[in-house]
CSV table of C-alpha atoms and ligand atoms in Angstrom, one decimal:
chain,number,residue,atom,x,y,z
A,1,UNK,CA,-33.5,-1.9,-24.0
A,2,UNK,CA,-35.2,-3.6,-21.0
A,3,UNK,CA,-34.4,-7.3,-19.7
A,4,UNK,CA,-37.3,-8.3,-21.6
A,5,UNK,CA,-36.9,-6.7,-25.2
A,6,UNK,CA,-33.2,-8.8,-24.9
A,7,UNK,CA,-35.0,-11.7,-24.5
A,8,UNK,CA,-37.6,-11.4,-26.9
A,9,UNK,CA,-35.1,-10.1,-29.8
A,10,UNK,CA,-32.6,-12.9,-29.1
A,11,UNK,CA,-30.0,-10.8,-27.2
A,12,UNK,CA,-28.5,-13.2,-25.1
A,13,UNK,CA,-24.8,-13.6,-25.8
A,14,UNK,CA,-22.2,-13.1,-23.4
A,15,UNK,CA,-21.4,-9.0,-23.1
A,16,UNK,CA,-18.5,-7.5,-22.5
A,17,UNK,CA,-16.2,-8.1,-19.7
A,18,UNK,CA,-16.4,-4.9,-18.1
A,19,UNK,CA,-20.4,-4.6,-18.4
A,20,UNK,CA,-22.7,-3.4,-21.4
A,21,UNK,CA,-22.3,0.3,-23.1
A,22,UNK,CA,-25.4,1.5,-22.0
A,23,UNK,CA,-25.3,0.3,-18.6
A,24,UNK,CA,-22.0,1.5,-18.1
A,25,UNK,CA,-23.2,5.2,-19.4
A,26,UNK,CA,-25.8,4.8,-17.1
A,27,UNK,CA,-23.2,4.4,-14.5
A,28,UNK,CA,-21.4,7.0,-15.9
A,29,UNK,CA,-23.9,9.7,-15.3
A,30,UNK,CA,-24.6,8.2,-12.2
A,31,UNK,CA,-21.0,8.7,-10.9
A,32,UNK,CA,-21.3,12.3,-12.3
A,33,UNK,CA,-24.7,13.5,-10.4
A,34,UNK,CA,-23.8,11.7,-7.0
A,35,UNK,CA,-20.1,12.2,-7.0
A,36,UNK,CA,-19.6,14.9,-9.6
A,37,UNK,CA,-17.2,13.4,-10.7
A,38,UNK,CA,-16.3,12.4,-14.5
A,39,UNK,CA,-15.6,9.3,-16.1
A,40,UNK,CA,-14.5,7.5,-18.9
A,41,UNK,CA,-16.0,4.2,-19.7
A,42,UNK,CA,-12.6,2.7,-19.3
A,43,UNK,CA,-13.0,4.1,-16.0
A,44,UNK,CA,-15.6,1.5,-15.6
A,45,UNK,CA,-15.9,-2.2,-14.7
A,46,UNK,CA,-19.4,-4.2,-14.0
A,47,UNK,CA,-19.1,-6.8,-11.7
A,48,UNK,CA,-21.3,-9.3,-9.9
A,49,UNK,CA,-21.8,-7.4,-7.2
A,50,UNK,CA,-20.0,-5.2,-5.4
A,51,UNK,CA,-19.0,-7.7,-3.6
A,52,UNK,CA,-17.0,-9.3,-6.9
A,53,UNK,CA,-15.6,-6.0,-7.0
A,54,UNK,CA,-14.4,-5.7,-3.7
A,55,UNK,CA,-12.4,-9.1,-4.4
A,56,UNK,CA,-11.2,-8.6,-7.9
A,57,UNK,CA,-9.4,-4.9,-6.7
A,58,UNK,CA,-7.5,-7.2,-3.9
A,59,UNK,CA,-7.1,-9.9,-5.8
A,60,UNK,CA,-5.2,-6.9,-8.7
A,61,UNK,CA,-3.8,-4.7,-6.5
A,62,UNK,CA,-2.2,-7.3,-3.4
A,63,UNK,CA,1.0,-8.9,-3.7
A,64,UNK,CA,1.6,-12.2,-0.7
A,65,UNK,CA,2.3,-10.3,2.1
A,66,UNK,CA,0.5,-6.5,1.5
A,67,UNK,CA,-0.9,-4.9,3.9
A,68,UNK,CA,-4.9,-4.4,3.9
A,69,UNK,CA,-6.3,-1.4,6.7
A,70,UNK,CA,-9.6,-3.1,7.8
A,71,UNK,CA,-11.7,-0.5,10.0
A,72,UNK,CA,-13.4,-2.0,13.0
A,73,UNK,CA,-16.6,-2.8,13.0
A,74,UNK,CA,-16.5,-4.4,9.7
A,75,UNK,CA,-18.4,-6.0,7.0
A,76,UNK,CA,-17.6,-9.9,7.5
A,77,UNK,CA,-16.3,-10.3,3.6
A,78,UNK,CA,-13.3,-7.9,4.0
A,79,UNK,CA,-10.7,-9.8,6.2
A,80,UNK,CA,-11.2,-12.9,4.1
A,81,UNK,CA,-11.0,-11.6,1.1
A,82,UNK,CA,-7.9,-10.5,1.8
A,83,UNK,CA,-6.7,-13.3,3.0
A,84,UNK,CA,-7.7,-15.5,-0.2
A,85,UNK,CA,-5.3,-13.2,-1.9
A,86,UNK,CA,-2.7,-13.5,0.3
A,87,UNK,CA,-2.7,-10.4,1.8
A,88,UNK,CA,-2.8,-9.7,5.7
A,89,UNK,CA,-5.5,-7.7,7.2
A,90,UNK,CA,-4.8,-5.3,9.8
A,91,UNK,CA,-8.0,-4.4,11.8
A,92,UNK,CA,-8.0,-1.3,13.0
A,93,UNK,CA,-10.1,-0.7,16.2
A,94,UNK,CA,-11.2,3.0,17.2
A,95,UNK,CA,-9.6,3.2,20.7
A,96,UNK,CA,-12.6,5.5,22.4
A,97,UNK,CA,-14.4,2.7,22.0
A,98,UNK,CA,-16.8,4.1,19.6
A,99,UNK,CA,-17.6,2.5,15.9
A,100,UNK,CA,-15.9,5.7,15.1
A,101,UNK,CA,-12.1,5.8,13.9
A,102,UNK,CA,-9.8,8.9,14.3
A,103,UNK,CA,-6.8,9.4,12.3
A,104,UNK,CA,-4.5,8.8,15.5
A,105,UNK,CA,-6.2,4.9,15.2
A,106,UNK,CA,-5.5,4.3,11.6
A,107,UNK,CA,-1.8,5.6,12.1
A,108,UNK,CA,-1.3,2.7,14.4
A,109,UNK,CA,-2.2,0.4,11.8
A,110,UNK,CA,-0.1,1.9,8.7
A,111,UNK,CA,3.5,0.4,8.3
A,112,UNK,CA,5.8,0.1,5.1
A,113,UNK,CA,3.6,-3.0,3.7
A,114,UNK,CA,0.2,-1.4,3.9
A,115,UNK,CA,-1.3,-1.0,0.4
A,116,UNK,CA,-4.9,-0.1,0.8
A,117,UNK,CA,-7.3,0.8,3.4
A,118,UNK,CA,-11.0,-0.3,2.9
A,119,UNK,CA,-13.5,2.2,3.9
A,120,UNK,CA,-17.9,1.6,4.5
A,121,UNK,CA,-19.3,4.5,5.8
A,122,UNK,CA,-22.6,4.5,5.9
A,123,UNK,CA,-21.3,1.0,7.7
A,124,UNK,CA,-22.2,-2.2,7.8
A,125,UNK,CA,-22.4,-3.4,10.9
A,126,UNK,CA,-23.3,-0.4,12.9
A,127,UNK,CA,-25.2,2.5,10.4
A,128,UNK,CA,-22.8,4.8,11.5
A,129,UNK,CA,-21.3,7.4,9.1
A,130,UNK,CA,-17.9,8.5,9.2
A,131,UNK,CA,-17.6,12.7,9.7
A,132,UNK,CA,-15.9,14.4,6.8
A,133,UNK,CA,-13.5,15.6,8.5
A,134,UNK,CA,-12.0,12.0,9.1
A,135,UNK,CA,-12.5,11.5,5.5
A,136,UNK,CA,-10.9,14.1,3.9
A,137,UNK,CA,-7.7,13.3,6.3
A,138,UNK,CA,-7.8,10.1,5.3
A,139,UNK,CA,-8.0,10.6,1.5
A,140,UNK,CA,-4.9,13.0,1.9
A,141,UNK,CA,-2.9,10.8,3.9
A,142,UNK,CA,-3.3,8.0,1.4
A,143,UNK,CA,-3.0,9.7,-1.5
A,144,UNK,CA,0.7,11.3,-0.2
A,145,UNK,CA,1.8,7.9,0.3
A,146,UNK,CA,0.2,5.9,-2.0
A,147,UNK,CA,-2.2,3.9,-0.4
A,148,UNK,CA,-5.2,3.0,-2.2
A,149,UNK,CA,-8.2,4.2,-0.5
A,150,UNK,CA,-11.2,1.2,-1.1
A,151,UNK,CA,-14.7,3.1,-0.5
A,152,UNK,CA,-17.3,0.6,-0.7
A,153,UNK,CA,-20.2,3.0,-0.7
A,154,UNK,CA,-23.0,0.8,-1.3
A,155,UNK,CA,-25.1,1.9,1.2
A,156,UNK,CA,-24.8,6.0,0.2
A,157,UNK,CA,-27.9,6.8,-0.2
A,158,UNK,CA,-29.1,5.3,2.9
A,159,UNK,CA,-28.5,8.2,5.2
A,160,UNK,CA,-30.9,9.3,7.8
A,161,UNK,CA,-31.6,12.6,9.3
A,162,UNK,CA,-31.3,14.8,6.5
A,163,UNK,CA,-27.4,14.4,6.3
A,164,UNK,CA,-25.5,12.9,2.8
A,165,UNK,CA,-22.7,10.7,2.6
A,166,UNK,CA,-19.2,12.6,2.3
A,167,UNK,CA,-17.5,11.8,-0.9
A,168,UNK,CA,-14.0,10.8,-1.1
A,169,UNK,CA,-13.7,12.4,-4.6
A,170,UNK,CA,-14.4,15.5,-3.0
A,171,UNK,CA,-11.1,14.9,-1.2
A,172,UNK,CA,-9.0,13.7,-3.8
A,173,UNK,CA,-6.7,16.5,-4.7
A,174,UNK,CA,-6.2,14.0,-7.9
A,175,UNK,CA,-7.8,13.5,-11.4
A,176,UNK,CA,-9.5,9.4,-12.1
A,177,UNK,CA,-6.2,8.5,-13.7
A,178,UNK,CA,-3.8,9.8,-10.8
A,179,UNK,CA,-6.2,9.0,-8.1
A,180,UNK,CA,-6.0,6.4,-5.3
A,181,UNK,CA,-9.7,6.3,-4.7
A,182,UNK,CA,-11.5,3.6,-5.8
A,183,UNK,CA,-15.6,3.7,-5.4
A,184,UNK,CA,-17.0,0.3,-5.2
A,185,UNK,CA,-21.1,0.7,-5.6
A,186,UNK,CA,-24.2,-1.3,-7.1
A,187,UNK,CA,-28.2,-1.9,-7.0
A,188,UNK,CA,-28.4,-4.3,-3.9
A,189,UNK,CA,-28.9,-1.9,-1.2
A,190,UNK,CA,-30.1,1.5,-2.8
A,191,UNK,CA,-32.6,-0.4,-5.5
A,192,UNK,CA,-33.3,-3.5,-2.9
A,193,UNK,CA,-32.2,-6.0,-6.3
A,194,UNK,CA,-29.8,-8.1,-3.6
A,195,UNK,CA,-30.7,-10.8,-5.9
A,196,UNK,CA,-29.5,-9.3,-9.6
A,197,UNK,CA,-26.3,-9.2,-8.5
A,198,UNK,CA,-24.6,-6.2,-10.1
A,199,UNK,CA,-22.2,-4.0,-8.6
A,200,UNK,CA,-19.3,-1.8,-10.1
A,201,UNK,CA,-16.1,0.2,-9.5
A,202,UNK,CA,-15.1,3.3,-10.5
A,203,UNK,CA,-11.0,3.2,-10.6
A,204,UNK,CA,-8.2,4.2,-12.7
A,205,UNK,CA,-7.9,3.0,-16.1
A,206,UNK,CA,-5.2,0.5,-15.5
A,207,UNK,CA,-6.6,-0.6,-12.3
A,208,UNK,CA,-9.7,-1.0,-14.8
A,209,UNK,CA,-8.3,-3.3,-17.1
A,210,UNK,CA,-6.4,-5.7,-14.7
A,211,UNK,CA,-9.9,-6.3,-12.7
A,212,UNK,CA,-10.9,-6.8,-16.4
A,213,UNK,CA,-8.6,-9.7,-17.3
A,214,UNK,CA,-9.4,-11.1,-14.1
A,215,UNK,CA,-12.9,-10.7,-14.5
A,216,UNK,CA,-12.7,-12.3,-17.6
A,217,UNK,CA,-11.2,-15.1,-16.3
A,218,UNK,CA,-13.6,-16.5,-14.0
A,219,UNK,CA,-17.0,-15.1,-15.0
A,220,UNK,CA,-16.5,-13.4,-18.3
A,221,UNK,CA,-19.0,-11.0,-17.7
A,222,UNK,CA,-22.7,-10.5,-15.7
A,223,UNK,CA,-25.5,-11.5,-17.0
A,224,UNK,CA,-27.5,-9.7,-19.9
A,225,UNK,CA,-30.9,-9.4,-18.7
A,226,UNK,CA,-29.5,-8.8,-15.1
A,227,UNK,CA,-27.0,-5.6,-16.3
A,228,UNK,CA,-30.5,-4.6,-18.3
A,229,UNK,CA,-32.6,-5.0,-15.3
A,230,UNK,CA,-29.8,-2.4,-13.2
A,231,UNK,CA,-29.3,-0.3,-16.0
A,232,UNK,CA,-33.6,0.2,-15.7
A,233,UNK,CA,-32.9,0.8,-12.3
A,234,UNK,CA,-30.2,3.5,-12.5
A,235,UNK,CA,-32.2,5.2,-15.6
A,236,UNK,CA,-35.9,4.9,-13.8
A,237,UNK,CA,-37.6,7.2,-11.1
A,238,UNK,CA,-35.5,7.8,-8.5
A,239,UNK,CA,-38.1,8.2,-5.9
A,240,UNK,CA,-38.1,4.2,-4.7
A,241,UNK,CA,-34.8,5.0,-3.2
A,242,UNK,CA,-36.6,8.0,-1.1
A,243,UNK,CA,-38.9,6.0,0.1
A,244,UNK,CA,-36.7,3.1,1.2
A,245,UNK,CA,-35.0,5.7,2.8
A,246,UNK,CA,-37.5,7.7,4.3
A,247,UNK,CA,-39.2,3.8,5.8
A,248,UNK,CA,-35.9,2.7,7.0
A,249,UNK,CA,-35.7,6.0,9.0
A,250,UNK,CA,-38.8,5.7,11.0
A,251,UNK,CA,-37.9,1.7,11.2
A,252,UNK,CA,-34.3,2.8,12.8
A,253,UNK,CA,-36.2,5.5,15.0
A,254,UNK,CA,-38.6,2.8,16.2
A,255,UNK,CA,-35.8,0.4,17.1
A,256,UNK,CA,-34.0,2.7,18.9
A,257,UNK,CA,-36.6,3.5,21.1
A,258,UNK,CA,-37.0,0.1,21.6
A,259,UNK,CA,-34.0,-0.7,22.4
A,260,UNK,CA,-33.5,2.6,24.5
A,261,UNK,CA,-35.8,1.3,26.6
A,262,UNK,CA,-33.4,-2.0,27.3
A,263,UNK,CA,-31.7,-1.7,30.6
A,264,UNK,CA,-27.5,-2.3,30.5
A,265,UNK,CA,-28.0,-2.2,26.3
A,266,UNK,CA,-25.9,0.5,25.1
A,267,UNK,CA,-26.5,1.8,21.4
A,268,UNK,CA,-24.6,3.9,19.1
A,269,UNK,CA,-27.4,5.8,17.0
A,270,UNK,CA,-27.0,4.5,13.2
A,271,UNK,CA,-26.5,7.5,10.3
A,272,UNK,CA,-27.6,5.1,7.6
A,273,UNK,CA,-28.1,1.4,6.4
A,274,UNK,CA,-30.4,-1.4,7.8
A,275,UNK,CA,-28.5,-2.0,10.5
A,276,UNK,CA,-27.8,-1.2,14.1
A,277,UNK,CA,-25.1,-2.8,16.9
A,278,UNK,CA,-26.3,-2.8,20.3
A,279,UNK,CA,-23.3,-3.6,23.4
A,280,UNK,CA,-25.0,-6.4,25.0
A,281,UNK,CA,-21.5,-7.0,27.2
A,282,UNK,CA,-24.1,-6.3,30.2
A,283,UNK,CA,-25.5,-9.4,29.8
A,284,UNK,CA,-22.8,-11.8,27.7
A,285,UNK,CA,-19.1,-11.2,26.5
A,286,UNK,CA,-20.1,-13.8,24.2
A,287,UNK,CA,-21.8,-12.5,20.9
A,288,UNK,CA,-22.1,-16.2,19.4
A,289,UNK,CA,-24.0,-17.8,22.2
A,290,UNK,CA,-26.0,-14.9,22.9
A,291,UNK,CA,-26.9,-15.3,19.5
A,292,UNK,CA,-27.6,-18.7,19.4
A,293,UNK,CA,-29.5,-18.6,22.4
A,294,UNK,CA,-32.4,-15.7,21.1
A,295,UNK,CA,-32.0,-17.3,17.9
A,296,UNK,CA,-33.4,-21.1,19.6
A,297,UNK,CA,-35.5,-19.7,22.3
A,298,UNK,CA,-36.4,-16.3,21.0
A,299,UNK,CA,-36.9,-17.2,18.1
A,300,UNK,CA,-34.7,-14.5,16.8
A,301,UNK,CA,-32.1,-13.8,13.9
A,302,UNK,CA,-29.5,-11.5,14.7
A,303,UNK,CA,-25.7,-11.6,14.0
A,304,UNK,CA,-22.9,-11.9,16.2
A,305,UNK,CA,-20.5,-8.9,16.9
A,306,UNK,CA,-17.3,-11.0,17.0
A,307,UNK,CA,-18.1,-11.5,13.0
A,308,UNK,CA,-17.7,-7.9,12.4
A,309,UNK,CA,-14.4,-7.3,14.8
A,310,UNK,CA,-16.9,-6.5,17.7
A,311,UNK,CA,-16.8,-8.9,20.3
A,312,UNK,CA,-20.1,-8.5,23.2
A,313,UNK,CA,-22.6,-6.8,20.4
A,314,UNK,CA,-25.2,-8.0,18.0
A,315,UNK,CA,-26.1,-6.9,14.7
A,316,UNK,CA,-29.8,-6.3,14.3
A,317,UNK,CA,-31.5,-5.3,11.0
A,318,UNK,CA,-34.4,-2.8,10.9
A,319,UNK,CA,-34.7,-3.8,7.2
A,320,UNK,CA,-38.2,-5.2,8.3
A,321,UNK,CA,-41.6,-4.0,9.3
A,322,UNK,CA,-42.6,-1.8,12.3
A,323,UNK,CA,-44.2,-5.2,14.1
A,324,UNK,CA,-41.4,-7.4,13.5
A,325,UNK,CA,-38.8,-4.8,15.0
A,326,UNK,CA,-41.3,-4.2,18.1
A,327,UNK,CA,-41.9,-7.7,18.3
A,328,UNK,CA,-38.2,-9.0,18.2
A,329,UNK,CA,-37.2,-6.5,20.6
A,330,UNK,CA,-39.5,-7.5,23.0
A,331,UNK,CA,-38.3,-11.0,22.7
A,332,UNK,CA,-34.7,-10.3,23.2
A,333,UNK,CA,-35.7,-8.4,26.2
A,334,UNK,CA,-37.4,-11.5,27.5
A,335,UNK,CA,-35.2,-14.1,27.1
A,336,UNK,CA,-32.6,-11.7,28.8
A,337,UNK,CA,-34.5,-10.9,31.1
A,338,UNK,CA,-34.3,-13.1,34.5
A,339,UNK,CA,-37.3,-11.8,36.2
A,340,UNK,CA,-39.3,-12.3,32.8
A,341,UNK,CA,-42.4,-15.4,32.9
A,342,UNK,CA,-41.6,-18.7,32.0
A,343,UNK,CA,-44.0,-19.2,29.4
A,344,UNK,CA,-44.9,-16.2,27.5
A,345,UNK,CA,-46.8,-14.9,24.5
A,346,UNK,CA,-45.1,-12.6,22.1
A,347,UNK,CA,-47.4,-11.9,18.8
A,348,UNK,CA,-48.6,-14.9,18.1
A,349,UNK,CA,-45.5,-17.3,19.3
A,350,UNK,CA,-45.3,-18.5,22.7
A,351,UNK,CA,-42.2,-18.5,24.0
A,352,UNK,CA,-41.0,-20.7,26.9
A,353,UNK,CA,-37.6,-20.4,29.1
A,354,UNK,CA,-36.2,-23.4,29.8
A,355,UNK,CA,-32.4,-22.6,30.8
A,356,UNK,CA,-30.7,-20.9,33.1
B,1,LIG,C1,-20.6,-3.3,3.1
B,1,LIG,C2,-21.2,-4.1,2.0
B,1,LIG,N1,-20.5,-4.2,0.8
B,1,LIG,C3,-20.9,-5.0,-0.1
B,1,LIG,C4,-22.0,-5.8,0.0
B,1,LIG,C5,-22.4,-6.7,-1.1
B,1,LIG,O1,-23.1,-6.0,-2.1
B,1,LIG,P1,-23.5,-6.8,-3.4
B,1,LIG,O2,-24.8,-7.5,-3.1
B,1,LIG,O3,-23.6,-5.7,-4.5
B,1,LIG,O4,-22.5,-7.8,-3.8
B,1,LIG,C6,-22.8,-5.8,1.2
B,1,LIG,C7,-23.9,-6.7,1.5
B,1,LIG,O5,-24.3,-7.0,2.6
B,1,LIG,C8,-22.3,-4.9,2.2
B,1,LIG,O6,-22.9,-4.8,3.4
């Protein structure tokens, strides 16, 4: 029944804790098509937001003191989640250099207190996509010892260049119920519905029903209409995903020769997602001023690297159209630039440099 219908035939109580039958079918079939991998609905919980669901596994799986493997770069949420549950997150840098980790890194970071490692690949920050190689090691190592692996693989479907997104369930040697995989998905990135807030996890059954009594503690459950709206989503054509896909490909290609074209600006090519993280260490070690600075004079938003464990780079979303991308490029490259004109139009903005 569509958001709608509930509303005009008075369904508007609260729902489950764990998310609506149908919805949660939906999910089910979804899990099975992209992951083949099946479920029980008790396999199931409905959250608000992926982002609820990241928290409520830490906040039923960590004990004061546990041990949380954090892969640098990093989505912002992930260290502090773990610390409002008392855990302690142990950031794990690649030591190449690159946004890519190697087993030999994550070994570093393992000790008797680790209980989970949190993985985002297609990531966010820097688009790249871990090989499967990695994964599959990873997923093996974990499960021998008993670390549960976190895969928050919201942004999937968001792979460029005609690759897909390695599965950890492919890796698992392990049924749902023995497994230490935990898939943590939803409709924000894939369906653009940021604002519906609905996410989910796939997990064992016990794992299930402790994020459910926490779950039902705090929210109770998601909203009707919105769990309708995301169940419409998953059950619709699946083509709006193609084409978000297929845009934020030739956005990403466009940025990249933009940026390509940026001297001392190294980039790592993105795999997936909206995002990308240019080194801009060539011209600041400081990713929050830098920021600031195009942000006030340039007029541009971007994020600072040292919010995602990556000191000297800037997070910059393609998520946009072809002009803005051009556009804000050109900016940053003018405010950086030292030989650049004082006063300058850019679009329709003029720009004028009045610091050192
Ligand atoms: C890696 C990652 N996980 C989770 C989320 C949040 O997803 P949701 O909107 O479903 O809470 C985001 C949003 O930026 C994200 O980048």
């Amino acid at each position: 029944m569509s958001s709608a219908a509930k509303l005009n035939t008075g369904d508007i109580k609260y729902t489950p804790t764990d998310g609506i039958p149908s919805l949660k079918k939906a999910i089910i079939k979804y899990t099975e098509e992209n992951y083949d991998k099946v479920v029980a609905p008790e396999n199931v919980i409905v959250s608000g937001g992926a982002k609820q669901s990241v928290y409520n596994i830490l906040y039923s799986l960590i004990n004061p003191q546990d041990e949380v493997i954090i892969l640098a770069p990093y989505w912002v949420s992930y260290p502090e989640m773990v610390r409002m549950v008392y855990g302690v997150p142990v950031v794990v840098t690649p030591e190449d250099g690159s946004f890519y980790p190697k087993m030999s890194d994550v070994l570093k970071g393992i000790s008797s207190y680790t209980k989970a490692i949190i993985v985002n690949s297609p990531n966010n920050p820097s688009g790249v996509m871990y090989p499967p190689e990695f994964i599959a090691e990873l997923v093996e190592f974990c499960e021998k010892k008993g670390i549960y692996v976190l895969m928050d693989d919201i942004y999937h479907k968001l792979v460029f260049d005609g690759r897909t997104a390695p599965s950890c369930y492919r890796y698992t040697k392990k049924d749902i119920e023995s497994t230490h995989v935990v898939v943590i998905n939803g409709v924000s990135k894939l369906y653009g519905m940021t604002g519906f807030r609905i996410g989910w996890a796939i997990a064992n059954r016990q794992l299930v029903e402790i994020m459910s009594n926490v779950q039902g503690q705090i929210t109770s459950c998601t909203s009707l209409i919105l769990q309708a709206a995301a169940e419409g989503a998953l059950t619709g054509l699946q083509s709006a995903i193609d084409s978000l896909r297929m845009t934020l490909e030739n956005n990403r290609n466009v940025m990249l020769q933009e940026l390509h074209s940026f001297t001392g600006v190294k980039t790592t090519k993105p795999d997936g997602t909206y995002y990308c993280l240019p080194d801009f260490r060539a011209y600041s070690n400081d990713s929050v001023k830098l920021s600031e600075l195009l942000l006030k004079k340039a007029l541009v938003v971007t994020v600072p690297g040292k919010e995602f464990g990556m000191e000297g780079h800037l997070r910059l979303s393609y998520a946009t159209s072809i002009k803005d991308i051009m556009e804000g490029v050109a900016r940053i490259k003018w405010a950086l630039d030292p030989n650049s004109p004082n006063e300058i139009y850019i679009g329709d903005r003029k720009l004028v440099r009045d610091w050192q």
